[in-house]
Coordinates of C-alpha atoms in Angstrom, one line a residue:
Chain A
X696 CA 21.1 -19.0 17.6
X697 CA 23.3 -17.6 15.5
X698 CA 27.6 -18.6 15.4
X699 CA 29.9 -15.8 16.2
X700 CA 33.4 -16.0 16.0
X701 CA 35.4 -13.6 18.8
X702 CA 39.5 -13.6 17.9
X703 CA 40.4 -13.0 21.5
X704 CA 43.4 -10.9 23.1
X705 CA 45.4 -13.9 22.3
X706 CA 44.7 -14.8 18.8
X707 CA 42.4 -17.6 20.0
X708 CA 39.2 -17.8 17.8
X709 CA 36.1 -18.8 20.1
X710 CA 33.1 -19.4 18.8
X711 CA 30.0 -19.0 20.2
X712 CA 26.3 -19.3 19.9
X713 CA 24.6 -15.7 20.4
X714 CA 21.2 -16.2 21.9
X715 CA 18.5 -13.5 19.4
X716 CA 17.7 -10.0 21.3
X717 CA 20.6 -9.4 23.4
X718 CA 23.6 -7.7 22.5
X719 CA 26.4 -8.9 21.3
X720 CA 28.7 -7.9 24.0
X721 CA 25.8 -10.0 26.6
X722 CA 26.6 -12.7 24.5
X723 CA 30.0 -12.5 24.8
X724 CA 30.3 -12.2 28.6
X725 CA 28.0 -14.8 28.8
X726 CA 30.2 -17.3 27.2
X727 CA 33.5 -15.8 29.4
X728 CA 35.3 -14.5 25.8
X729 CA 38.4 -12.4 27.0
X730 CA 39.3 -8.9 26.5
X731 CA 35.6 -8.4 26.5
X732 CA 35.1 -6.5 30.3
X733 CA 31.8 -4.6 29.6
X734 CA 32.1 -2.6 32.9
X735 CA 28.5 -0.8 32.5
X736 CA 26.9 -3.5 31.3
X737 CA 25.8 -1.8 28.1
X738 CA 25.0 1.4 29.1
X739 CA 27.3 3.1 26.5
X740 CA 29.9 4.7 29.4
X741 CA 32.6 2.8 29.9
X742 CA 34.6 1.7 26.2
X743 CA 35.2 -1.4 27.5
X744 CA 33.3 -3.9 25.2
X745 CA 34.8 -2.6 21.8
X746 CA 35.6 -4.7 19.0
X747 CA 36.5 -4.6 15.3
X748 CA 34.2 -6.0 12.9
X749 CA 34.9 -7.6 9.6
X750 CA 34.8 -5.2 6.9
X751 CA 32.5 -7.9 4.9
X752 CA 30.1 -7.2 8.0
X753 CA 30.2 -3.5 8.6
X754 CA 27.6 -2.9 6.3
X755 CA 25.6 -5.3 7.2
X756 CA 25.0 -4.0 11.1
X757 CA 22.9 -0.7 11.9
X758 CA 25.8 2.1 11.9
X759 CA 27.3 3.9 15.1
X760 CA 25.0 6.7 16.6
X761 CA 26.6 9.5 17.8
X762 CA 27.1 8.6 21.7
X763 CA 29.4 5.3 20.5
X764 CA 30.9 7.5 18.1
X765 CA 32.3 9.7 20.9
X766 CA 33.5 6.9 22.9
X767 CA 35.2 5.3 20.5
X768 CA 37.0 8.3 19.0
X769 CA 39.5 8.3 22.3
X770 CA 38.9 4.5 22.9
X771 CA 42.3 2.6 22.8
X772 CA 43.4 2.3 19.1
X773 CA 39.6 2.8 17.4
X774 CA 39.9 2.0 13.4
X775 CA 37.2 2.7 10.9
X776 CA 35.4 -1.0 11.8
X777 CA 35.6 -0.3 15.6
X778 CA 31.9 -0.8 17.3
X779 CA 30.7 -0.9 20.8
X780 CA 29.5 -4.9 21.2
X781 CA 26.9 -3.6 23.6
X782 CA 25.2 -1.2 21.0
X783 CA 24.8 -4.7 18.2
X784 CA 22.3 -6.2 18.6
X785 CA 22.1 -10.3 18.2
X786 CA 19.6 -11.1 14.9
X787 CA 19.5 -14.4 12.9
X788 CA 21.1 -12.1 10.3
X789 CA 24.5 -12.2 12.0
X790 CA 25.2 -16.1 12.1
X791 CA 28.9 -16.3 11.0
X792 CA 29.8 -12.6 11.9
X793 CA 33.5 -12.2 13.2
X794 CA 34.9 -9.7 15.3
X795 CA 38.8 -9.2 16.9
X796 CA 38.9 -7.8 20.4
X797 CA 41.7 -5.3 20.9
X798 CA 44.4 -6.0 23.2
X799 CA 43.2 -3.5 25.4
X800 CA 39.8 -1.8 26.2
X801 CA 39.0 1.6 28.1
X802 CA 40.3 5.2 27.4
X803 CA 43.7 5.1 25.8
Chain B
X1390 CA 52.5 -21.7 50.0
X1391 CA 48.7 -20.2 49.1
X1392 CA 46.5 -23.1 49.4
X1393 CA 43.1 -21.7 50.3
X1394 CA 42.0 -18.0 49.2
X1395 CA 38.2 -17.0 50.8
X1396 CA 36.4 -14.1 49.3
X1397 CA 34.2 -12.6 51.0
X1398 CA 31.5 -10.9 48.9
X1399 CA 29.4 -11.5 46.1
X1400 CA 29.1 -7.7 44.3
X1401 CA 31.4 -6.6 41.7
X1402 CA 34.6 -7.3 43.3
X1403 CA 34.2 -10.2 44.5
X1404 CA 32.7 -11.8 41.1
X1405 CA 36.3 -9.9 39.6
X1406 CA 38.7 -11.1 42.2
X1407 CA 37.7 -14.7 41.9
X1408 CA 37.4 -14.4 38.2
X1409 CA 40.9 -12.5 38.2
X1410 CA 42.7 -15.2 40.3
X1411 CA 42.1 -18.4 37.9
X1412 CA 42.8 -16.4 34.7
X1413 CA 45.8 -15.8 36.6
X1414 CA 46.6 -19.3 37.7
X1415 CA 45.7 -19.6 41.0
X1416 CA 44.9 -23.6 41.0
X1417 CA 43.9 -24.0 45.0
X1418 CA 40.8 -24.4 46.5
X1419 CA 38.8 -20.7 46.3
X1420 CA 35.6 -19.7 47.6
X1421 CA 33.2 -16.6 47.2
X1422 CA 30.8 -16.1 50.3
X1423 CA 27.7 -14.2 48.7
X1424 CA 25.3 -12.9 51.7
X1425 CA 22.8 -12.6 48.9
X1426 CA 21.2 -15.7 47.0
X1427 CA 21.6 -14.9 43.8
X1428 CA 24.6 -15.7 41.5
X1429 CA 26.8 -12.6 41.8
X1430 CA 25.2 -10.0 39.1
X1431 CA 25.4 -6.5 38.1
X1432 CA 23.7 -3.9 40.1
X1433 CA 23.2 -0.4 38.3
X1434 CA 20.6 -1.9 36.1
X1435 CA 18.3 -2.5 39.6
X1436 CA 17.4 1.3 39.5
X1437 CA 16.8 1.1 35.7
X1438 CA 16.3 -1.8 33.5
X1439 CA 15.8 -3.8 36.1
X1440 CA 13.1 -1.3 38.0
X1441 CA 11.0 -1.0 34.4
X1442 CA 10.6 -4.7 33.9
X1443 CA 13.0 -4.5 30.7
X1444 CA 15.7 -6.5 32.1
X1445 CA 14.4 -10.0 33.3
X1446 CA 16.4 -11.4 36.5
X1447 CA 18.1 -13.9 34.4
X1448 CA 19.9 -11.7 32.5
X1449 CA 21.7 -9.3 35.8
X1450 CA 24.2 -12.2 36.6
X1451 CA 27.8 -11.3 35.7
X1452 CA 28.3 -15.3 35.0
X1453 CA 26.4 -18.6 34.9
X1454 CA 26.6 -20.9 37.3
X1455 CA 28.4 -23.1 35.0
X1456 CA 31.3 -20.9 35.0
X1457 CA 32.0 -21.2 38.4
X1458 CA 31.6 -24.7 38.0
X1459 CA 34.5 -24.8 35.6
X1460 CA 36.6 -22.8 37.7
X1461 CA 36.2 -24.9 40.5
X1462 CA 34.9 -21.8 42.2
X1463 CA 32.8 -23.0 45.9
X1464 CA 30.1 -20.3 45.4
X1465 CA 28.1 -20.3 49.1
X1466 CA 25.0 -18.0 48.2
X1467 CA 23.1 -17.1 50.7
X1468 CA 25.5 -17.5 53.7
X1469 CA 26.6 -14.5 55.9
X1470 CA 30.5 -14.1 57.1
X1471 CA 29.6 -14.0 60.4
X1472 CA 33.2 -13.2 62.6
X1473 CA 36.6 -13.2 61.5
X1474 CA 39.4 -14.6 63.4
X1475 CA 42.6 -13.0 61.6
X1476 CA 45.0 -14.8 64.5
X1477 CA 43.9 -18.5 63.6
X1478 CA 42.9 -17.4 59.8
X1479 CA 39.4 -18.5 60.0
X1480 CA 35.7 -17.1 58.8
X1481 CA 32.8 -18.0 60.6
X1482 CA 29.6 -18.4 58.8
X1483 CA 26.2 -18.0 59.3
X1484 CA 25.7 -21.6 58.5
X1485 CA 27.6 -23.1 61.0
X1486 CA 30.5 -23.4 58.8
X1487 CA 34.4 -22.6 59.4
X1488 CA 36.4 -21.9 57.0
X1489 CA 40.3 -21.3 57.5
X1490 CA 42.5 -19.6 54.6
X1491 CA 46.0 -18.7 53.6
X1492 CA 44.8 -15.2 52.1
X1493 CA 41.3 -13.5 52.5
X1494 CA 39.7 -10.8 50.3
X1495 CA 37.3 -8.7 52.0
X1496 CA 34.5 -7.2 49.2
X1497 CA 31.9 -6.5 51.6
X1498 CA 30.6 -3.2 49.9
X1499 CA 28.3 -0.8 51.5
X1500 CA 24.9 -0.7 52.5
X1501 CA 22.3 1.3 52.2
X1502 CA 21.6 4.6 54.6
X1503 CA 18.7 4.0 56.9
X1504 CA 16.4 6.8 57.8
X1505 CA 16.0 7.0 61.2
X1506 CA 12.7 9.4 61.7
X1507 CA 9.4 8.7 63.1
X1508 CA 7.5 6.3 60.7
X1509 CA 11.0 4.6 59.6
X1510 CA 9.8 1.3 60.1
X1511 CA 6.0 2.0 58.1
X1512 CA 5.5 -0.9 55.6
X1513 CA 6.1 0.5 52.2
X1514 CA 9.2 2.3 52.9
X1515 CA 11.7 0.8 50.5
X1516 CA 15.6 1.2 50.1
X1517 CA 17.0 0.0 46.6
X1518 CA 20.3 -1.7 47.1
X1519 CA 19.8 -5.7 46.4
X1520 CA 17.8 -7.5 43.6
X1521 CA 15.2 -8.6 46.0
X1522 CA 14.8 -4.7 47.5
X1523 CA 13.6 -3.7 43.5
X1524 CA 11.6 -7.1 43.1
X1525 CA 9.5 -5.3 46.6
X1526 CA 9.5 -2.4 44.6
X1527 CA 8.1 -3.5 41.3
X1528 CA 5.4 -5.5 43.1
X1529 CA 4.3 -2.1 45.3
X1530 CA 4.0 0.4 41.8
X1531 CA 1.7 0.4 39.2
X1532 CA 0.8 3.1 36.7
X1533 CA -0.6 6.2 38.6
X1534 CA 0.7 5.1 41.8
X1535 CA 1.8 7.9 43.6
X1536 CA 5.8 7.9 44.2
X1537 CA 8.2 9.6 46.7
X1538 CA 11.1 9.4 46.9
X1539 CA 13.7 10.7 49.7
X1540 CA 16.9 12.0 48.4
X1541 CA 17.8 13.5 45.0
X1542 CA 21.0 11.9 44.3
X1543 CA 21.8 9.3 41.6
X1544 CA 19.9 6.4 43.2
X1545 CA 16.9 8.9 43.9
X1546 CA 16.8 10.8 40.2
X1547 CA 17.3 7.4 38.3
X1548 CA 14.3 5.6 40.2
X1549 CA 12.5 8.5 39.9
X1550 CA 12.9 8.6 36.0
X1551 CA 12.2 4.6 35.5
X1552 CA 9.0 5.2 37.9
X1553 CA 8.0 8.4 35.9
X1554 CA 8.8 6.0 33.1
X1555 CA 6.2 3.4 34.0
X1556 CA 3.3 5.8 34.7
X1557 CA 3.5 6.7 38.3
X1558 CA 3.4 10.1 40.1
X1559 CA 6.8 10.9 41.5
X1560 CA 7.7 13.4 43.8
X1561 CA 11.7 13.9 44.9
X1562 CA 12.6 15.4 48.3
X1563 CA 15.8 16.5 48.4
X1564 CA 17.1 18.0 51.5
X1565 CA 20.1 20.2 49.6
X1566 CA 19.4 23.3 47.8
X1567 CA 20.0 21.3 44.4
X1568 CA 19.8 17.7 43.2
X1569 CA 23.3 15.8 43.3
X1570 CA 25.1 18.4 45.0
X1571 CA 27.7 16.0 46.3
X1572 CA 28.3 15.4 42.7
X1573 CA 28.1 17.7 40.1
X1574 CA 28.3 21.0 39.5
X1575 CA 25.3 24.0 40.0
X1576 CA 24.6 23.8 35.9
X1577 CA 24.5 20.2 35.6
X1578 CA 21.7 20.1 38.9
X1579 CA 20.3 22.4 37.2
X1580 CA 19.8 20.4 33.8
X1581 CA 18.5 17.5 35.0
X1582 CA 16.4 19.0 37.9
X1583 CA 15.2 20.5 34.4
X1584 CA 14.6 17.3 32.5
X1585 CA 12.9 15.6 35.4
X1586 CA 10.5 18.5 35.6
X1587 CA 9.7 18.3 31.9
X1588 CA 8.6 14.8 32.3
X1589 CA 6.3 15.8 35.2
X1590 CA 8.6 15.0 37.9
X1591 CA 7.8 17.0 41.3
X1592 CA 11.4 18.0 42.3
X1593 CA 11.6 19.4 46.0
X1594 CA 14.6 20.8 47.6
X1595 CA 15.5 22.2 51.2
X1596 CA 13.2 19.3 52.3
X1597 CA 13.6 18.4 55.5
X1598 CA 11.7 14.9 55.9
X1599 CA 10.7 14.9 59.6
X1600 CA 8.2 12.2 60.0
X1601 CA 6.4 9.2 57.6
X1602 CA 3.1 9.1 58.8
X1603 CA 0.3 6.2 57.9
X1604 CA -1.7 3.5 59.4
X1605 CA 0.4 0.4 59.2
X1606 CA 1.7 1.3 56.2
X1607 CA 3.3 4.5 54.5
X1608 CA 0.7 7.1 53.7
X1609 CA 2.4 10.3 53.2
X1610 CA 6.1 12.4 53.7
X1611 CA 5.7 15.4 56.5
X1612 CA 8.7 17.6 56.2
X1613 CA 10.3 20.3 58.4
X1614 CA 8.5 23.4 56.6
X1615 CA 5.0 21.6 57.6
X1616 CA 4.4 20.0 53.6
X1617 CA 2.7 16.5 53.1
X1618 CA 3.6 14.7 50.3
X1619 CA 0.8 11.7 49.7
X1620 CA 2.8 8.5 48.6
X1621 CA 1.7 4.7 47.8
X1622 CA 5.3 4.0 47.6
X1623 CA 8.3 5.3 49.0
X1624 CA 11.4 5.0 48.0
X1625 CA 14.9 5.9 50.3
X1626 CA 18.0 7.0 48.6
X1627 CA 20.1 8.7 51.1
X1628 CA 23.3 7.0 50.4
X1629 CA 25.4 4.3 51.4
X1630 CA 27.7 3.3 53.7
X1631 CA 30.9 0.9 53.4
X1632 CA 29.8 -2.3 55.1
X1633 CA 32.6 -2.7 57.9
X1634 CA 31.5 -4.6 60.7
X1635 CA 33.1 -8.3 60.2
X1636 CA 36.6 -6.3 59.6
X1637 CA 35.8 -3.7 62.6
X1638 CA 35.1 -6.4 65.0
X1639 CA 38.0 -8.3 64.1
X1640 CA 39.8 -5.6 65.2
X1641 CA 41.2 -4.0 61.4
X1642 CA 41.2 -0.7 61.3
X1643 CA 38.1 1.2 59.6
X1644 CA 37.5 4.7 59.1
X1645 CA 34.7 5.2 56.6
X1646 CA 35.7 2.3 55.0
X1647 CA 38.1 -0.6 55.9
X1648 CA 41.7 0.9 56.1
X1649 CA 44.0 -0.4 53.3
X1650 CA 47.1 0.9 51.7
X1651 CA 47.7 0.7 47.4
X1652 CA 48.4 -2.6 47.5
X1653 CA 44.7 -3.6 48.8
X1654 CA 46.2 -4.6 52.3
X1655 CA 44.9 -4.2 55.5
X1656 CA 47.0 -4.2 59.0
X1657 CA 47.1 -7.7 58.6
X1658 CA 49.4 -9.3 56.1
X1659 CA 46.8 -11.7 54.9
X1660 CA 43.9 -9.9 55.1
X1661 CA 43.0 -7.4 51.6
X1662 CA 40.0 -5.6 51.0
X1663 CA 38.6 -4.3 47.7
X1664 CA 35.7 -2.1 46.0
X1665 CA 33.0 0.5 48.2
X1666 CA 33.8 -1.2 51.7
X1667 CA 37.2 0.6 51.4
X1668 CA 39.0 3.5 52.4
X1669 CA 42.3 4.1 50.3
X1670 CA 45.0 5.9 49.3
X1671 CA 45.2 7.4 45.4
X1672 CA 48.4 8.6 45.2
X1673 CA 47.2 10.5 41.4
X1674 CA 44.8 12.6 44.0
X1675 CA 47.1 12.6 46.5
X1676 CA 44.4 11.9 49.4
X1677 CA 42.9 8.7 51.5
X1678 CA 38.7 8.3 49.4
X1679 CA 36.5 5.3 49.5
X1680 CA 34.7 5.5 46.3
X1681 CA 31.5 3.7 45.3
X1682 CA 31.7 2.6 41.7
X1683 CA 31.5 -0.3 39.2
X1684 CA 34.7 0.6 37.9
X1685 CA 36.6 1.0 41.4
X1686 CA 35.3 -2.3 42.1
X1687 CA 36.2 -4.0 39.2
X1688 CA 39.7 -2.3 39.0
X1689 CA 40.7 -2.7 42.7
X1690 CA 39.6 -6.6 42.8
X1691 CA 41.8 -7.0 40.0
X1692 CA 44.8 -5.5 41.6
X1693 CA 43.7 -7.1 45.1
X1694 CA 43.7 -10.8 43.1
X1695 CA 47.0 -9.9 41.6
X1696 CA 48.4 -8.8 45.1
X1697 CA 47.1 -12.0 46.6
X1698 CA 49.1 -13.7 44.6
X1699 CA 52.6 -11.6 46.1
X1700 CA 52.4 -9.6 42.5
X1701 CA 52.9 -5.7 44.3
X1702 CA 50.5 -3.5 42.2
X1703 CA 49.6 -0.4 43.2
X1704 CA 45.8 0.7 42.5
X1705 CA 46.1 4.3 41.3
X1706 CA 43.0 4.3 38.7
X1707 CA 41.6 7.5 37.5
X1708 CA 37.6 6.9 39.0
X1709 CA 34.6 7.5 36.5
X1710 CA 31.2 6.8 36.9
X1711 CA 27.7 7.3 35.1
X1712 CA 24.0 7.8 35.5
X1713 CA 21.0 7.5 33.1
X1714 CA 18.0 9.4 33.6
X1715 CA 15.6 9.7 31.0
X1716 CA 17.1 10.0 27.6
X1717 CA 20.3 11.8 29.2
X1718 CA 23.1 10.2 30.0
X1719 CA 25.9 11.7 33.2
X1720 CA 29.3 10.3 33.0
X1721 CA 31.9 11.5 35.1
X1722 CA 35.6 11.4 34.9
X1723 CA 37.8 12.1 37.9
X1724 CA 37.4 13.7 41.5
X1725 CA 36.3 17.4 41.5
X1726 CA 36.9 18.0 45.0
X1727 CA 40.0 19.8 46.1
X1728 CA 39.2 21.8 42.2
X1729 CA 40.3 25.5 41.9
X1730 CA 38.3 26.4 38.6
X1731 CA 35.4 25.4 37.1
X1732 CA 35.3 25.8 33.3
X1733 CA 32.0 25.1 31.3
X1734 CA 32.4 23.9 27.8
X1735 CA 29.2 24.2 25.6
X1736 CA 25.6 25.4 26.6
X1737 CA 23.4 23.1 29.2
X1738 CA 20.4 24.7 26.8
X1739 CA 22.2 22.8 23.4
X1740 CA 21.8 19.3 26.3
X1741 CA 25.2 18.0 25.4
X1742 CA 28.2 19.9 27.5
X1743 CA 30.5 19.5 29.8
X1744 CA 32.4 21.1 32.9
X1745 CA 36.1 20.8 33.4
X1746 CA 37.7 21.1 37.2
X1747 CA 41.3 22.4 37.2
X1748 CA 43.5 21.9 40.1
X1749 CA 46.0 24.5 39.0
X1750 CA 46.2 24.3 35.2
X1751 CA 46.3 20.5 36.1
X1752 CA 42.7 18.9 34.6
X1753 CA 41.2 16.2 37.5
X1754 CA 37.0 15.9 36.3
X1755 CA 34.8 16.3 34.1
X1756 CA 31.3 15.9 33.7
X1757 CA 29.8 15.3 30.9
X1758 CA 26.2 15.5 30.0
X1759 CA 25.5 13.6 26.4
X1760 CA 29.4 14.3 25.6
X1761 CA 31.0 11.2 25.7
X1762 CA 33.8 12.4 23.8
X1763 CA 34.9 14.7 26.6
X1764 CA 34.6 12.0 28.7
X1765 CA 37.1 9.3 26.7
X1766 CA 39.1 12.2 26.2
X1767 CA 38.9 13.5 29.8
X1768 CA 40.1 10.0 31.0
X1769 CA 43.0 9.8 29.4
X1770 CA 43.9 13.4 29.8
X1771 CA 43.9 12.9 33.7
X1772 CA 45.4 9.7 33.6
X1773 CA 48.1 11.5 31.9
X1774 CA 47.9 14.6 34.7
X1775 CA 48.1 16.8 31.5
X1776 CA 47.8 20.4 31.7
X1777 CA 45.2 22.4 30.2
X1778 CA 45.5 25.9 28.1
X1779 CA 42.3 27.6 29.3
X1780 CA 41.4 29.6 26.3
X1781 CA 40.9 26.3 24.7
X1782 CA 39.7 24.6 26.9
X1783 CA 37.1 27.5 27.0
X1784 CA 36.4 26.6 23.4
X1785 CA 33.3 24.3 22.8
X1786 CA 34.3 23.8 19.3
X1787 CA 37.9 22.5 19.7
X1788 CA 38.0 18.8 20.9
X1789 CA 39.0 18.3 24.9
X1790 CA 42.0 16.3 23.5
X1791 CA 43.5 19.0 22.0
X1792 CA 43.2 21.3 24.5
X1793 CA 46.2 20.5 26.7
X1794 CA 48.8 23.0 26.8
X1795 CA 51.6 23.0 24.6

């Protein structure tokens, strides 16, 4: 299982161990990491499960499609490395990937 | 002093409130009464993911058991809240249990509509609420098995999409003129009443379901204009409604929904009540609604947790919801009702538009078909009770966002 690192709400880095073939926002609930809500559960509706990715990473993942494009464009404060968590998915490839959750999630 | 907070109600708001109440400190003794026995886990996947066989049972809890663990949360799953004594502050369960609390949260949720017709009791007559209600189901459809399903609404359209998915025959009998007509708008029936029938779905309307006929088990659908519809499996999605009985007989006042004001609180001052089970004020719409959503429970736990702890937050949220079916995706901002103009953005043909309500030039829905960026933007534009300037609005090419009036 591959190590990610979440810098939560608070600054706290947690890091946890991502089980392969869910998403990374499953993985993330799973281990309780705050800020991450995740309301639809991965459906791509709610905004709530957004995160920004190291730049050394965004490469490195499969890029947005167009529905988490539109949800993050009026997400609260979306940056050039924002992603849904639900829409990337957990490979061996991403051991020592690190995201930052925002402060807040939703439509801001 | 709070000592001993009892939640009753293992669905979304429950699993939040308890959740919401630690992060915030509370460090007494807290306990979540779950009717069902499973952990507490997510329920729109059980019409989808769930239904297909794509998402496993393990993966629909909200947390693992360990969590509650560390929280020192006393999960009883599997044990009903069987009468409520609000005078001495006690819960009676089904298990012979009593349990007295300082505060109580009431998260009962709704329940499913039951048909009441002839044949209502047939084996193979399903409802799809509860894990265990879409385990019956997976078990009773194979490929080519022949599917009906009563009621056309988002329960009805999604099963009948994961069904279609996995091979069966499915027929929908809706008894409107149009599929979700309690939700959407004409054009966006329309669509996916569209979309269904392209993947070989039977859609039905004006059918009036009088009778389920079969020998010991359902065999076929007779409705009102004489029509049979043939079914291996059938599937009920008429509905729900808010589960009320342990508050009603207690005495609290219910009317669709268990009566609270902003603040989560029913007539009694220890008693609040969060998620579908309610019936509450919003003062942004400016009208009593009981509202079944993920997001209504989740966001009116949270303030009920906060309020259990004497923190006086109002729950005014803007409501949004969402529906898959097939490769299209519904998402809803808003409540339409009480709208004075409809304004369509974008062609239903080009499968990615919306349709604004205006109450006055004042935006309060939309519904977006494959356009989630009128949705985000719809969100906060309501939240904000902006105004709109119609002619841009009108304007498919000019982001929702920028629409608002000077």
């Amino acid at each position: 299982m591959p190590r990610i690192t979440f810098i939560e709400p608070d600054g706290l880095r947690r890091v946890i161990n991502a089980p392969i073939g869910i998403s990374l926002m499953e993985a993330a609930v799973q281990n309780g990491v705050r800020g991450i809500l995740a309301l639809c559960g991965g459906a791509c509706a709610c905004g709530t499960c957004h995160v920004y990715v190291d730049a050394a990473w965004l490469l490195r993942l499969a890029p947005r499609e167009e529905m988490e494009e539109g949800m993050l464009e009026c997400a609260w404060e979306p940056r050039d490395n924002s992603r849904l968590s639900c829409q990337i998915h957990v490979t061996a490839d991403l051991e020592g990937l690190e995201v930052t959750v925002p402060q807040r999630q939703g439509a801001m | 002093m709070i000592s001993t907070i009892v939640v009753v109600g293992g669905g979304q708001a429950g699993a939040q409130a308890v959740d919401t109440l630690r992060r915030e400190g509370f460090a007494g003794r807290l306990l979540l009464i779950c009717d069902e026995p499973a952990l507490p886990y997510q329920r729109p996947p059980l019409s989808k993911k769930y239904l297909s066989g794509e998402l496993t049972a393990e993966r629909l809890p909200f947390r693992h058991r360990a969590f509650y663990d560390e929280h020192r949360i006393e999960l009883k799953l599997g044990v009903r809240a069987v009468a409520l004594d609000p005078r001495a502050r006690r819960v009676d369960l089904d298990n012979g249990e009593a349990l007295s609390y300082d505060r109580l949260l009431l998260c009962l949720g709704a329940t499913a509509r039951r048909l009441t017709c002839p044949g209502a009791d047939l084996a193979g007559l399903h409802y799809l609420r509860t894990v265990a209600d879409v385990t019956l189901i997976r078990a009773a459809i194979k490929p080519g098995s022949r599917v009906a399903i009563i009621g056309g609404g988002y329960i009805g359209l999604e099963t009948a999409a994961t069904c279609r998915h996995m091979g069966c025959e499915v027929t929908v009998l809706e008894l409107a003129d149009r599929v979700m007509n309690r939700v959407v708008a004409p054009c966006v029936s329309e669509f996916f009443a569209r979309e269904h029938r392209a993947q070989g779905i039977h859609i039905l309307c004006n059918m009036q379901v009088t009778r389920i006929e079969g020998a010991g088990r359902v065999e076929r659908v007779v409705c009102a204009d004489g029509s049979e519809t043939a079914a291996d499996a059938l599937i009920v999605g008429v509905g729900a409604m808010a589960t009320t009985a342990l508050a009603s007989d207690a005495g609290l006042a219910c009317d669709n929904g268990i009566l609270v004001d902003e603040y989560c609180r029913t007539q009694d001052e220890a008693i609040f009540a969060a998620g579908d089970c309610t019936n509450h004020p919003s003062p942004r719409f400016r009208r009593r609604v009981r509202i079944e959503s993920v997001d209504n429970a989740f966001e009116q736990a949270k303030t009920a947790a906060l309020n259990l702890l004497d923190r006086n937050i109002a729950h005014d949220r803007v409501p949004w919801f969402w529906s898959d079916q097939f490769d299209s995706k519904l998402l809803i901002a808003g409540l339409s009702q009480d709208y004075d103009r409809q304004v369509l953005r974008g062609e239903p043909a080009s499968r990615s538009f919306s349709v604004c309500y205006l109450k006055g030039a004042e935006l309060i829905a939309v519904e977006a078909i494959n356009h989630s960026k009128d949705y985000m933007a719809a969100r906060k534009l309501i939240a904000d009770g902006a105004r709109m300037d119609l002619a841009k609005l009108a304007n498919p090419n000019l982001p929702l966002k920028e629409a608002a009036a000077a």
